[in-house]
Amino acid sequence: MLMGPMLARYGEAYMPTPGGDKIGRRRLDTHFQGLVELGAEFNYDEEEYFYSLKATELRGKFILLEEASVTGTANIVMAAALAKGKTRIYNAACEPYLQQLCKMLNRMGANISGIGSNLLTIEGVEYLRGTEHTMLPDMVEIGSWIGLAAMTKSEITIKNVNWNQLGLSRILSEN
């Protein structure tokens, strides 16, 4: 998740091949595809197992993602926020976490529209400023507690959940 911001801010980003869980396939190509489309040069060092991206300038572009990756979309959005010109990302992920990232970036001075849809439009800006932000609660954790209460026929109260922040997923589930 740091590759896009580092590339946009410093013109380069490096990372070792990630490890992690064995839950399922964790594709990186969506991240790299989008950043290369914005103008980055990609390199993978097979001996060191190290990825690198470099760009003298990122430029907006129409990007069609092969996979609606939440973290891939986020990485591209963060880089595109500081790219020159307009970036349009089709097949963008639109989960609540990505919606909150886009709204936070807009408060920081970014110009992102289409939030909550699978077509995001980002007009690059010169700089971003600071903001305050409160993270959404973990929806998997909330769902687990709801499931536990249903299975045990118990009463629980889930606090600090603002349904209005759950974006379009809440609206769609009500219909």
mmCIF file of C-alpha atoms in Angstrom:
data_model
loop_
_atom_site.group_PDB
_atom_site.id
_atom_site.type_symbol
_atom_site.label_atom_id
_atom_site.label_comp_id
_atom_site.label_asym_id
_atom_site.label_seq_id
_atom_site.Cartn_x
_atom_site.Cartn_y
_atom_site.Cartn_z
ATOM 1 C CA MET A 1 0.000 0.000 0.000
ATOM 2 C CA LEU A 2 2.991 2.330 0.161
ATOM 3 C CA MET A 3 4.170 1.873 -3.439
ATOM 4 C CA GLY A 4 1.655 4.300 -4.994
ATOM 5 C CA PRO A 5 2.125 7.112 -2.454
ATOM 6 C CA MET A 6 5.924 6.745 -2.442
ATOM 7 C CA LEU A 7 6.050 6.779 -6.242
ATOM 8 C CA ALA A 8 3.811 9.864 -6.435
ATOM 9 C CA ARG A 9 5.713 11.765 -3.769
ATOM 10 C CA TYR A 10 9.334 10.739 -4.357
ATOM 11 C CA GLY A 11 9.361 9.346 -7.901
ATOM 12 C CA GLU A 12 10.473 5.889 -6.782
ATOM 13 C CA ALA A 13 9.399 3.011 -4.590
ATOM 14 C CA TYR A 14 10.960 -0.316 -3.608
ATOM 15 C CA MET A 15 9.662 -3.419 -1.905
ATOM 16 C CA PRO A 16 10.726 -7.019 -1.326
ATOM 17 C CA THR A 17 8.544 -9.876 -2.472
ATOM 18 C CA PRO A 18 5.823 -10.034 0.191
ATOM 19 C CA GLY A 19 5.230 -13.033 2.398
ATOM 20 C CA GLY A 20 2.011 -13.324 4.334
ATOM 21 C CA ASP A 21 -0.848 -15.695 4.757
ATOM 22 C CA LYS A 22 -1.786 -18.654 2.598
ATOM 23 C CA ILE A 23 -5.524 -17.831 2.581
ATOM 24 C CA GLY A 24 -5.588 -17.300 -1.144
ATOM 25 C CA ARG A 25 -3.907 -15.782 -4.110
ATOM 26 C CA ARG A 26 -2.703 -12.245 -3.499
ATOM 27 C CA ARG A 27 -2.097 -10.718 -6.916
ATOM 28 C CA LEU A 28 0.391 -7.876 -7.230
ATOM 29 C CA ASP A 29 0.021 -7.386 -10.969
ATOM 30 C CA THR A 30 -3.041 -5.134 -10.550
ATOM 31 C CA HIS A 31 -0.965 -2.746 -8.427
ATOM 32 C CA PHE A 32 1.966 -2.713 -10.829
ATOM 33 C CA GLN A 33 -0.210 -2.592 -13.976
ATOM 34 C CA GLY A 34 -1.917 0.598 -12.827
ATOM 35 C CA LEU A 35 1.281 2.297 -11.694
ATOM 36 C CA VAL A 36 3.013 1.431 -14.979
ATOM 37 C CA GLU A 37 -0.004 2.804 -16.877
ATOM 38 C CA LEU A 38 0.530 6.086 -14.996
ATOM 39 C CA GLY A 39 4.113 6.210 -16.303
ATOM 40 C CA ALA A 40 6.236 4.236 -13.864
ATOM 41 C CA GLU A 41 9.067 2.002 -14.983
ATOM 42 C CA PHE A 42 8.783 -1.449 -13.363
ATOM 43 C CA ASN A 43 11.682 -3.729 -12.509
ATOM 44 C CA TYR A 44 11.945 -7.010 -10.632
ATOM 45 C CA ASP A 45 15.342 -8.231 -9.409
ATOM 46 C CA GLU A 46 15.135 -12.040 -9.500
ATOM 47 C CA GLU A 47 18.319 -12.487 -7.462
ATOM 48 C CA GLU A 48 17.251 -10.173 -4.635
ATOM 49 C CA TYR A 49 13.482 -10.821 -4.950
ATOM 50 C CA PHE A 50 12.928 -7.082 -5.001
ATOM 51 C CA TYR A 51 10.438 -4.896 -6.888
ATOM 52 C CA SER A 52 11.130 -1.316 -7.918
ATOM 53 C CA LEU A 53 9.146 1.433 -9.588
ATOM 54 C CA LYS A 54 10.552 4.723 -10.860
ATOM 55 C CA ALA A 55 8.931 7.667 -12.593
ATOM 56 C CA THR A 56 10.093 11.167 -13.391
ATOM 57 C CA GLU A 57 6.439 12.143 -13.814
ATOM 58 C CA LEU A 58 3.124 10.343 -13.418
ATOM 59 C CA ARG A 59 0.466 11.164 -16.019
ATOM 60 C CA GLY A 60 -3.235 10.456 -15.869
ATOM 61 C CA LYS A 61 -4.636 7.774 -18.142
ATOM 62 C CA PHE A 62 -7.670 5.558 -18.677
ATOM 63 C CA ILE A 63 -6.931 2.311 -16.839
ATOM 64 C CA LEU A 64 -8.992 -0.859 -17.197
ATOM 65 C CA LEU A 65 -8.202 -3.149 -14.273
ATOM 66 C CA GLU A 66 -8.271 -6.895 -14.930
ATOM 67 C CA GLU A 67 -9.258 -7.458 -11.310
ATOM 68 C CA ALA A 68 -11.299 -5.188 -9.022
ATOM 69 C CA SER A 69 -8.622 -5.334 -6.335
ATOM 70 C CA VAL A 70 -9.324 -3.199 -3.267
ATOM 71 C CA THR A 71 -5.677 -2.605 -2.398
ATOM 72 C CA GLY A 72 -4.666 -2.371 -6.074
ATOM 73 C CA THR A 73 -7.317 0.282 -6.697
ATOM 74 C CA ALA A 74 -6.237 2.129 -3.533
ATOM 75 C CA ASN A 75 -2.577 2.147 -4.566
ATOM 76 C CA ILE A 76 -3.434 3.510 -8.023
ATOM 77 C CA VAL A 77 -5.842 6.135 -6.622
ATOM 78 C CA MET A 78 -3.200 7.415 -4.201
ATOM 79 C CA ALA A 79 -0.634 7.735 -7.012
ATOM 80 C CA ALA A 80 -3.143 9.264 -9.445
ATOM 81 C CA ALA A 81 -4.144 11.920 -6.913
ATOM 82 C CA LEU A 82 -0.760 13.594 -7.528
ATOM 83 C CA ALA A 83 -0.391 12.656 -11.221
ATOM 84 C CA LYS A 84 -0.646 15.261 -13.983
ATOM 85 C CA GLY A 85 -4.013 15.249 -15.745
ATOM 86 C CA LYS A 86 -7.042 12.988 -15.464
ATOM 87 C CA THR A 87 -7.000 9.315 -14.512
ATOM 88 C CA ARG A 88 -10.065 7.146 -15.016
ATOM 89 C CA ILE A 89 -10.044 3.716 -13.396
ATOM 90 C CA TYR A 90 -12.629 1.299 -14.767
ATOM 91 C CA ASN A 91 -13.391 -1.918 -12.868
ATOM 92 C CA ALA A 92 -12.246 -0.131 -9.723
ATOM 93 C CA ALA A 93 -13.089 -1.764 -6.417
ATOM 94 C CA CYS A 94 -15.858 0.126 -4.617
ATOM 95 C CA GLU A 95 -15.908 -1.369 -1.106
ATOM 96 C CA PRO A 96 -16.551 0.948 1.852
ATOM 97 C CA TYR A 97 -12.862 1.003 2.769
ATOM 98 C CA LEU A 98 -11.979 2.368 -0.656
ATOM 99 C CA GLN A 99 -14.831 4.866 -0.455
ATOM 100 C CA GLN A 100 -13.488 6.160 2.859
ATOM 101 C CA LEU A 101 -9.973 6.463 1.380
ATOM 102 C CA CYS A 102 -11.303 8.529 -1.539
ATOM 103 C CA LYS A 103 -13.349 10.769 0.758
ATOM 104 C CA MET A 104 -10.325 11.296 3.002
ATOM 105 C CA LEU A 105 -8.126 12.145 -0.009
ATOM 106 C CA ASN A 106 -10.759 14.646 -1.186
ATOM 107 C CA ARG A 107 -10.633 16.320 2.246
ATOM 108 C CA MET A 108 -6.872 16.508 1.741
ATOM 109 C CA GLY A 109 -7.342 18.369 -1.554
ATOM 110 C CA ALA A 110 -7.633 15.532 -4.067
ATOM 111 C CA ASN A 111 -10.307 15.660 -6.767
ATOM 112 C CA ILE A 112 -11.918 12.206 -6.977
ATOM 113 C CA SER A 113 -15.396 11.552 -8.360
ATOM 114 C CA GLY A 114 -17.403 8.387 -8.921
ATOM 115 C CA ILE A 115 -16.828 7.270 -5.333
ATOM 116 C CA GLY A 116 -18.842 4.127 -4.636
ATOM 117 C CA SER A 117 -18.944 3.082 -8.300
ATOM 118 C CA ASN A 118 -16.601 0.966 -10.385
ATOM 119 C CA LEU A 119 -15.514 3.996 -12.455
ATOM 120 C CA LEU A 120 -13.358 6.457 -10.556
ATOM 121 C CA THR A 121 -12.170 9.731 -12.060
ATOM 122 C CA ILE A 122 -9.182 11.406 -10.450
ATOM 123 C CA GLU A 123 -8.044 14.888 -11.496
ATOM 124 C CA GLY A 124 -4.436 15.156 -10.375
ATOM 125 C CA VAL A 125 -3.522 17.984 -8.002
ATOM 126 C CA GLU A 126 -0.203 19.642 -7.159
ATOM 127 C CA TYR A 127 -0.194 18.768 -3.454
ATOM 128 C CA LEU A 128 -2.253 17.292 -0.626
ATOM 129 C CA ARG A 129 -2.711 18.734 2.846
ATOM 130 C CA GLY A 130 -3.353 17.047 6.175
ATOM 131 C CA THR A 131 -6.744 16.063 7.557
ATOM 132 C CA GLU A 132 -8.286 14.221 10.458
ATOM 133 C CA HIS A 133 -9.778 10.802 9.828
ATOM 134 C CA THR A 134 -11.495 8.062 11.806
ATOM 135 C CA MET A 135 -11.206 4.540 10.402
ATOM 136 C CA LEU A 136 -14.298 2.493 9.706
ATOM 137 C CA PRO A 137 -14.761 -0.446 12.041
ATOM 138 C CA ASP A 138 -13.829 -3.854 10.660
ATOM 139 C CA MET A 139 -16.942 -5.146 8.896
ATOM 140 C CA VAL A 140 -15.791 -8.774 9.082
ATOM 141 C CA GLU A 141 -15.474 -8.421 12.840
ATOM 142 C CA ILE A 142 -18.927 -6.813 13.067
ATOM 143 C CA GLY A 143 -20.401 -9.617 10.941
ATOM 144 C CA SER A 144 -18.720 -12.226 13.127
ATOM 145 C CA TRP A 145 -20.310 -10.744 16.257
ATOM 146 C CA ILE A 146 -23.719 -10.648 14.562
ATOM 147 C CA GLY A 147 -23.303 -14.300 13.518
ATOM 148 C CA LEU A 148 -22.212 -15.282 17.025
ATOM 149 C CA ALA A 149 -25.277 -13.578 18.531
ATOM 150 C CA ALA A 150 -27.555 -15.333 16.040
ATOM 151 C CA MET A 151 -26.019 -18.759 16.690
ATOM 152 C CA THR A 152 -26.217 -18.427 20.458
ATOM 153 C CA LYS A 153 -29.586 -16.627 20.425
ATOM 154 C CA SER A 154 -28.055 -13.969 22.645
ATOM 155 C CA GLU A 155 -28.443 -10.239 22.760
ATOM 156 C CA ILE A 156 -25.438 -8.091 22.015
ATOM 157 C CA THR A 157 -24.981 -4.404 21.358
ATOM 158 C CA ILE A 158 -22.478 -3.405 18.737
ATOM 159 C CA LYS A 159 -21.201 0.098 19.465
ATOM 160 C CA ASN A 160 -19.329 2.696 17.458
ATOM 161 C CA VAL A 161 -20.732 1.600 14.106
ATOM 162 C CA ASN A 162 -22.031 4.420 11.953
ATOM 163 C CA TRP A 163 -24.202 2.846 9.263
ATOM 164 C CA ASN A 164 -24.039 6.047 7.202
ATOM 165 C CA GLN A 165 -20.307 5.501 6.689
ATOM 166 C CA LEU A 166 -20.771 2.092 5.091
ATOM 167 C CA GLY A 167 -21.495 3.709 1.738
ATOM 168 C CA LEU A 168 -23.335 2.100 -1.132
ATOM 169 C CA SER A 169 -23.031 -1.420 0.269
ATOM 170 C CA ARG A 170 -25.487 -0.416 3.012
ATOM 171 C CA ILE A 171 -27.936 1.059 0.509
ATOM 172 C CA LEU A 172 -27.775 -1.984 -1.755
ATOM 173 C CA SER A 173 -28.322 -4.385 1.142
ATOM 174 C CA GLU A 174 -31.480 -2.517 2.168
ATOM 175 C CA ASN A 175 -33.090 -2.924 -1.273
#
